[in-house]
mmCIF file of C-alpha atoms in Angstrom:
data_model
loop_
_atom_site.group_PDB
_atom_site.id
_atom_site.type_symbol
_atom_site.label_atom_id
_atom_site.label_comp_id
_atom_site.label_asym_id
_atom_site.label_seq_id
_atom_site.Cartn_x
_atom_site.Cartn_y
_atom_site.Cartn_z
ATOM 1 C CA UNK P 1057 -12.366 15.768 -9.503
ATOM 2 C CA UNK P 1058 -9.820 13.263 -9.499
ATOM 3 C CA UNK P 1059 -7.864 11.800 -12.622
ATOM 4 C CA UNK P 1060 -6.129 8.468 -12.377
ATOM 5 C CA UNK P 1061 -4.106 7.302 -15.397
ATOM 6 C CA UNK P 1062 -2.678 3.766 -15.392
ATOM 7 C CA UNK P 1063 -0.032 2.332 -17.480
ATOM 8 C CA UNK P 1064 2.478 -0.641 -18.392
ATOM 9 C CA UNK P 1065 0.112 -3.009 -19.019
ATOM 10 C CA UNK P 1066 1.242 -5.836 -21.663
ATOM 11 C CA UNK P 1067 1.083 -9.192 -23.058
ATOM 12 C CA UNK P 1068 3.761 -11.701 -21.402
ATOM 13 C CA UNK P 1069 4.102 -15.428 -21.112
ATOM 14 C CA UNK P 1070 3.747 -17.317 -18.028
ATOM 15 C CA UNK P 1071 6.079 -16.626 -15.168
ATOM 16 C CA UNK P 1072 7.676 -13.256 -16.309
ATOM 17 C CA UNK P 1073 6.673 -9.765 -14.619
ATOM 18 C CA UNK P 1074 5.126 -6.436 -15.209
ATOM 19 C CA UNK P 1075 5.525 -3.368 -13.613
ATOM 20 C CA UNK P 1076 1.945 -1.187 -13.543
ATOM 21 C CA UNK P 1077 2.068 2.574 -12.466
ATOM 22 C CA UNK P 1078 -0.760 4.648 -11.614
ATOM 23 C CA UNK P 1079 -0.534 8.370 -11.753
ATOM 24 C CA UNK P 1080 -2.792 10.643 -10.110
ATOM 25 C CA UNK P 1081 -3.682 14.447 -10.348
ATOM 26 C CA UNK P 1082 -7.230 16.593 -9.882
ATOM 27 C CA UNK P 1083 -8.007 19.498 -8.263
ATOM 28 C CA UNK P 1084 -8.304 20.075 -4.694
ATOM 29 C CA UNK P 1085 -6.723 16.328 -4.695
ATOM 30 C CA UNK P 1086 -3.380 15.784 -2.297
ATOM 31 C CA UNK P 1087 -2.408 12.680 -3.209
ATOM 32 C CA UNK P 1088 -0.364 12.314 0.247
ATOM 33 C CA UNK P 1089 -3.261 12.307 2.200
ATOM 34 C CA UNK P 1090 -5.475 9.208 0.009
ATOM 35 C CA UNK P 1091 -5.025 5.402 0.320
ATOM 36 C CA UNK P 1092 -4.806 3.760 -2.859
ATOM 37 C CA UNK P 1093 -5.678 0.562 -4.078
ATOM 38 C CA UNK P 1094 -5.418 -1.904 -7.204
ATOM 39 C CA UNK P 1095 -7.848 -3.843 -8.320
ATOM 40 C CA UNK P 1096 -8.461 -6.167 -11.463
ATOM 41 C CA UNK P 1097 -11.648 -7.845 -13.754
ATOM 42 C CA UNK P 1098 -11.518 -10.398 -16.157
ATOM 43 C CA UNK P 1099 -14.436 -11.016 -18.415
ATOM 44 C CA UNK P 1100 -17.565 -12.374 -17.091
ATOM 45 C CA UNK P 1101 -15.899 -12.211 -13.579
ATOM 46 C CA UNK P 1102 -16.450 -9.233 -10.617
ATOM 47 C CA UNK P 1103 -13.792 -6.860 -10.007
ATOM 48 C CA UNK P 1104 -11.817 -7.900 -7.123
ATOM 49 C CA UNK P 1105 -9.280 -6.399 -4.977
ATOM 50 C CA UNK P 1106 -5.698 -6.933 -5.946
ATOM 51 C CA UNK P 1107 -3.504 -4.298 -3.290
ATOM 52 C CA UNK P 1108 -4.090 -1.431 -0.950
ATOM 53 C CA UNK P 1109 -1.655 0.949 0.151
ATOM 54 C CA UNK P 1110 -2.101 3.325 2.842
ATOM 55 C CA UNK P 1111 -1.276 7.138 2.818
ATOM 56 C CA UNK P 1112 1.828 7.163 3.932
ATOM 57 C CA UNK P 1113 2.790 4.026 2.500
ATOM 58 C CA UNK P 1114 3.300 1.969 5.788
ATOM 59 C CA UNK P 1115 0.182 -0.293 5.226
ATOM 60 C CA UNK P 1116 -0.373 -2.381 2.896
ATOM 61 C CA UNK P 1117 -2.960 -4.975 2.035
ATOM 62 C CA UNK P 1118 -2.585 -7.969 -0.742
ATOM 63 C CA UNK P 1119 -5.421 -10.220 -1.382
ATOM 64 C CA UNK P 1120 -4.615 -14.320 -1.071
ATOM 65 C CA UNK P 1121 -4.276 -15.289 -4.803
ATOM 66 C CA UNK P 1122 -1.207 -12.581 -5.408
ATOM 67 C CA UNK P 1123 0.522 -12.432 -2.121
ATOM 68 C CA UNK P 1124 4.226 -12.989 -2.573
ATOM 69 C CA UNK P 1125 4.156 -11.929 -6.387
ATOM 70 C CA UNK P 1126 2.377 -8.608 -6.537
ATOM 71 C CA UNK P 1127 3.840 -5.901 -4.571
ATOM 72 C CA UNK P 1128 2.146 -2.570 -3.923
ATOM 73 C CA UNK P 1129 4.434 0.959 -3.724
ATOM 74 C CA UNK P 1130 4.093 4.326 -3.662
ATOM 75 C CA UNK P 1131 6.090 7.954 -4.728
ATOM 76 C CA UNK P 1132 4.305 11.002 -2.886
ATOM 77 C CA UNK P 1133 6.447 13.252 -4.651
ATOM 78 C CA UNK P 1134 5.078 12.047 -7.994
ATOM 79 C CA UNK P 1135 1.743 11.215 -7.520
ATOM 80 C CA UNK P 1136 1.956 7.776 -8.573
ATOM 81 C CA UNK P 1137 1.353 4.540 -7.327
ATOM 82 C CA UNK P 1138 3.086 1.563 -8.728
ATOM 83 C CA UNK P 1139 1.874 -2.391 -8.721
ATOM 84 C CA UNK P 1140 4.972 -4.917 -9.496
ATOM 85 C CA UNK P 1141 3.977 -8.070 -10.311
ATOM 86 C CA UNK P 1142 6.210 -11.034 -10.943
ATOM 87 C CA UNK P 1143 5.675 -14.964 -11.807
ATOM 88 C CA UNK P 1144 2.717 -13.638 -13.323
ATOM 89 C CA UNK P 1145 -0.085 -16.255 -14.196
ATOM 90 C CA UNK P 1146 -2.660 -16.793 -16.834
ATOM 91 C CA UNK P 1147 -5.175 -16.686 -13.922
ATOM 92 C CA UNK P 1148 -3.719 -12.881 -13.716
ATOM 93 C CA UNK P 1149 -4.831 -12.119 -17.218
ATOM 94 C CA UNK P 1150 -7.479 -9.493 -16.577
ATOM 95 C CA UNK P 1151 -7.964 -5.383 -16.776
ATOM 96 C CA UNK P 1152 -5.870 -3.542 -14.368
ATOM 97 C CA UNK P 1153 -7.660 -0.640 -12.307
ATOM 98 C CA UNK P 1154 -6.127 1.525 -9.715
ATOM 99 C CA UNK P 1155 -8.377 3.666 -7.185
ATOM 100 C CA UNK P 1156 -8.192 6.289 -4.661
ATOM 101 C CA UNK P 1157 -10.266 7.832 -1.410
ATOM 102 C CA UNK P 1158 -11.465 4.806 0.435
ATOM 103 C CA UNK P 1159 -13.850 4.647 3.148
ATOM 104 C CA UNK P 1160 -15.136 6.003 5.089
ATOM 105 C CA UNK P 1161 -14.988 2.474 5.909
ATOM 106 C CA UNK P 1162 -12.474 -0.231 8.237
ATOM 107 C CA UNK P 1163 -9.348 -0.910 6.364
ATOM 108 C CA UNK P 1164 -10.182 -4.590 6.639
ATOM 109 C CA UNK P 1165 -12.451 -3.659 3.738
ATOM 110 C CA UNK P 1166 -9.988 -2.453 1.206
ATOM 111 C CA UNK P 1167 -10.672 -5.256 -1.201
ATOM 112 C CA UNK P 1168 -14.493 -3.975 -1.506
ATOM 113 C CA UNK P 1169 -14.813 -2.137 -4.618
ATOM 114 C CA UNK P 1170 -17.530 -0.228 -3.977
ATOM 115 C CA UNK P 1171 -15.723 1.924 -0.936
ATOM 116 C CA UNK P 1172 -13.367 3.954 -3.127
ATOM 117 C CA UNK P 1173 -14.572 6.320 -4.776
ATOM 118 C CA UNK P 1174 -12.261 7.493 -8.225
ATOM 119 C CA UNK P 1175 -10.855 5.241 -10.541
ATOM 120 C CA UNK P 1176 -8.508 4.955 -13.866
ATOM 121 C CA UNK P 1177 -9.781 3.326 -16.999
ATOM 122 C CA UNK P 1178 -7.545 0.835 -16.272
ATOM 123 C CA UNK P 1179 -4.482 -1.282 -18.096
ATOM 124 C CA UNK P 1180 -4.737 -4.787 -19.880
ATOM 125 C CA UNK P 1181 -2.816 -7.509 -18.716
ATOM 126 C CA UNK P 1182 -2.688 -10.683 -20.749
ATOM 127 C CA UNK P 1183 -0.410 -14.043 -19.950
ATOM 128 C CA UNK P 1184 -0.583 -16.803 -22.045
ATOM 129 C CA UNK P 1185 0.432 -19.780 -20.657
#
């Protein structure tokens, strides 16, 4: 099993940043060896894909509506995987979830929920306008 524990979620205004962190332990689990991705849902919306990273870090994925603001990393020696996101939006305002073990499916389907298989509880992020 697989525990995933976000954090740094907040309430800010318009325009000003947050930086989310996802840490990651379990059993069995190497973190090294997973993809990880974040992904948000506002109420009454579906959960859609936010940021992917790949293992090793050197792929990464953004969806349209956060490219140039959000920015994906990740620390292999701490088993955590970070989401900065700056000039933040009230359209951003949703819950924050991070995932890990995609697939097996093409990369070019990171933003599809449904192909990763553990998940946080997630982090609230609120921006008022």
């Amino acid at each position: 099993q697989v525990q995933l524990v976000e954090s740094g979620g907040g309430s800010v205004q318009a325009g000003g940043s947050l930086r989310l962190s996802c840490a990651a332990s379990g059993s069995g689990y190497s973190f090294s060896r997973y993809s990880l991705g974040w992904f948000r849902q506002a109420p009454g919306k579906e959960r859609e894909g936010v940021a992917a990273i790949s293992s090793g870090g050197g792929t990464t994925a953004y969806a349209d509506s956060v490219k140039g603001r959000f920015t994906i990393s990740r620390d292999n020696a701490k088993s955590t995987v970070f989401l900065q996101i700056n000039s933040l939006k009230p359209e951003d305002t949703a819950m924050y979830y991070c995932a890990t073990v995609f697939g097996p499916s093409q990369w070019t389907q990171w933003y599809r929920w449904n192909l990763w298989r553990f998940w946080g509880q997630g982090t609230q992020v609120t921006v008022s306008s």
